[in-house]
Amino acid sequence: MANSNAKGDRRERELVNELDAAGFAVMRAPASGSATERELPDVLAGDGTDFYAVEAKSSAGDPIYLDGEEIEALLFFSRNFGAKPRIGVRFDREDWYFFHPGDEAVHVTDGGNYRVKKETALAHGVDFDELVGHSEKVTLAEVADDGPDQGTLDVLSAFERGDLSKEEAAEML
């Protein structure tokens, strides 16, 4: 019989490799939660500026549940270690998404456990590139509210007047 934790272990190693490739010093706490009496996060990562303690969960189904005691231990460890606590979730055929345990998108059940739905992860989670500082999430509402900047409007106006060719305008944009 195959190890029931094999897929989760593989996903944690995948996360460790991605963080390493992004320039983080990273380690996976092997058998976190069962190898020691102290509750440890699944992954510790730091790049000299940002330090994360991550409780990582993956699932083929929806939603992902986390035990309330795991999250309490994550918060305790993070506070004492000086790391930012993060819940990392990965659904099959999706990327990693990250949340602070206190985010509104993370639902706390009546029993004190935590739940992240796939649709919530995709809509509100921090993706890997944003976590490691390679991008910043911009919502459609933010783009729609701001509209184009004055430089873009000036180039489009010049094109409409015939002052610029389509190629010149495209190059300037």
Coordinates of C-alpha atoms in Angstrom, one line a residue:
M1 CA 0.0 0.0 0.0
A2 CA 1.3 3.4 -1.0
N3 CA 2.1 6.0 1.7
S4 CA -1.1 8.1 2.0
N5 CA 1.1 11.2 2.6
A6 CA 3.2 10.7 -0.5
K7 CA 1.3 13.2 -2.7
G8 CA 1.4 15.8 0.1
D9 CA 5.1 15.2 0.6
R10 CA 5.8 15.5 -3.1
R11 CA 3.8 18.8 -3.2
E12 CA 5.9 20.2 -0.3
R13 CA 9.1 19.2 -2.0
E14 CA 7.8 20.9 -5.2
L15 CA 7.2 24.1 -3.2
V16 CA 10.7 23.9 -1.6
N17 CA 12.2 23.6 -5.1
E18 CA 10.2 26.6 -6.4
L19 CA 11.2 28.8 -3.5
D20 CA 14.9 27.7 -3.9
A21 CA 14.7 28.6 -7.6
A22 CA 13.3 32.0 -6.7
G23 CA 16.4 32.7 -4.5
F24 CA 15.1 31.8 -1.1
A25 CA 17.1 29.8 1.5
V26 CA 14.5 27.1 2.2
M27 CA 14.0 23.9 4.2
R28 CA 11.2 21.5 4.6
A29 CA 10.5 20.2 8.1
P30 CA 10.4 16.4 7.4
A31 CA 7.2 14.8 8.9
S32 CA 6.3 18.1 10.5
G33 CA 3.8 17.5 13.2
S34 CA 4.7 13.8 13.8
A35 CA 8.5 13.7 14.0
T36 CA 8.6 15.9 17.1
E37 CA 6.5 17.0 20.0
R38 CA 6.9 20.6 18.8
E39 CA 4.6 21.6 16.0
L40 CA 6.7 22.8 13.1
P41 CA 5.5 24.5 9.9
D42 CA 5.9 22.4 6.7
V43 CA 8.3 24.9 5.0
L44 CA 10.6 27.7 6.2
A45 CA 11.9 30.1 3.6
G46 CA 13.8 33.4 3.7
D47 CA 15.6 35.7 1.2
G48 CA 17.2 38.1 3.7
T49 CA 14.2 40.4 3.5
D50 CA 11.1 38.2 3.8
F51 CA 10.9 35.2 6.0
Y52 CA 7.9 32.7 5.7
A53 CA 6.7 29.8 7.8
V54 CA 4.3 27.9 5.6
E55 CA 1.7 25.3 6.4
A56 CA 1.3 23.6 3.0
K57 CA -1.8 21.6 2.0
S58 CA -2.8 20.2 -1.4
S59 CA -5.9 18.4 -2.6
A60 CA -7.5 17.0 -5.6
G61 CA -10.9 18.0 -4.1
D62 CA -12.4 21.2 -2.9
P63 CA -12.2 22.6 -0.3
I64 CA -9.0 22.2 1.7
Y65 CA -9.3 21.9 5.5
L66 CA -6.7 22.7 8.1
D67 CA -6.8 21.7 11.7
G68 CA -7.1 24.7 14.1
E69 CA -4.3 23.4 16.2
E70 CA -2.0 23.4 13.2
I71 CA -2.8 27.0 12.6
E72 CA -2.3 27.9 16.2
A73 CA 1.1 26.2 16.1
L74 CA 2.0 28.0 12.9
L75 CA 1.2 31.4 14.4
F76 CA 3.1 30.6 17.6
F77 CA 6.1 29.4 15.7
S78 CA 6.1 32.3 13.3
R79 CA 5.8 34.9 16.1
N80 CA 8.7 33.4 18.0
F81 CA 10.8 32.8 14.9
G82 CA 10.2 36.2 13.3
A83 CA 8.6 34.8 10.1
K84 CA 5.4 35.7 8.3
P85 CA 2.8 32.8 8.8
R86 CA 1.3 31.6 5.5
I87 CA -1.1 28.9 4.6
G88 CA -0.1 27.5 1.2
V89 CA -2.7 25.7 -0.8
R90 CA -2.5 23.8 -4.1
F91 CA -5.4 22.2 -5.9
D92 CA -4.7 19.7 -8.7
R93 CA -4.0 21.4 -12.0
E94 CA -3.6 24.8 -10.2
D95 CA -0.6 26.8 -8.9
W96 CA 0.2 27.5 -5.3
Y97 CA -1.8 30.2 -3.5
F98 CA -1.0 31.7 -0.1
F99 CA -2.9 33.3 2.7
H100 CA -2.3 34.7 6.1
P101 CA -4.4 32.7 8.5
G102 CA -6.3 35.9 9.5
D103 CA -7.3 36.8 5.9
E104 CA -11.0 37.1 5.3
A105 CA -10.7 34.6 2.5
V106 CA -9.8 31.9 5.0
H107 CA -12.9 30.6 6.6
V108 CA -12.9 29.5 10.3
T109 CA -15.4 26.8 10.9
D110 CA -17.7 26.5 13.9
G111 CA -15.3 23.8 15.2
G112 CA -12.3 26.1 15.0
N113 CA -10.8 24.6 11.9
Y114 CA -9.8 26.5 8.8
R115 CA -11.1 26.1 5.2
V116 CA -10.0 27.4 1.9
K117 CA -12.2 26.8 -1.2
K118 CA -10.6 26.5 -4.7
E119 CA -12.6 29.5 -6.0
T120 CA -11.5 31.6 -3.1
A121 CA -7.8 30.6 -3.6
L122 CA -8.0 31.6 -7.3
A123 CA -9.8 34.9 -6.7
H124 CA -8.2 36.1 -3.5
G125 CA -5.0 34.2 -2.9
V126 CA -1.5 35.5 -3.3
D127 CA 0.2 33.6 -6.1
F128 CA 3.7 32.3 -6.1
D129 CA 5.2 35.2 -8.1
E130 CA 3.6 37.7 -5.8
L131 CA 4.8 35.9 -2.7
V132 CA 8.4 35.9 -3.8
G133 CA 8.2 39.6 -5.0
H134 CA 8.3 39.0 -8.8
S135 CA 4.9 40.6 -9.4
E136 CA 2.1 42.5 -7.7
K137 CA -1.5 41.7 -7.9
V138 CA -3.7 44.3 -9.6
T139 CA -7.4 43.7 -9.6
L140 CA -9.7 44.6 -12.5
A141 CA -11.5 47.1 -10.2
E142 CA -8.2 48.9 -9.6
V143 CA -7.5 49.1 -13.3
A144 CA -11.0 50.2 -14.2
D145 CA -11.0 52.9 -11.5
D146 CA -7.7 54.4 -12.6
G147 CA -8.1 54.3 -16.4
P148 CA -5.3 55.0 -18.7
D149 CA -2.6 57.4 -17.6
Q150 CA -2.1 60.8 -19.3
G151 CA 0.8 59.6 -21.4
T152 CA -1.2 56.8 -22.9
L153 CA -4.1 59.2 -23.7
D154 CA -1.6 61.7 -25.3
V155 CA -0.2 58.9 -27.6
L156 CA -3.7 57.8 -28.6
S157 CA -4.8 61.3 -29.3
A158 CA -1.7 61.9 -31.5
F159 CA -2.6 58.7 -33.4
E160 CA -6.2 59.8 -33.9
R161 CA -5.0 63.2 -35.2
G162 CA -2.7 61.4 -37.6
D163 CA 0.5 62.8 -35.9
L164 CA 1.7 59.2 -35.3
S165 CA 1.6 56.1 -37.4
K166 CA 0.1 53.0 -35.9
E167 CA 3.6 51.5 -35.5
E168 CA 4.9 54.6 -33.8
A169 CA 2.0 54.7 -31.4
A170 CA 2.4 51.0 -30.6
E171 CA 6.1 51.5 -30.0
M172 CA 5.5 54.4 -27.6
L173 CA 2.9 52.4 -25.7

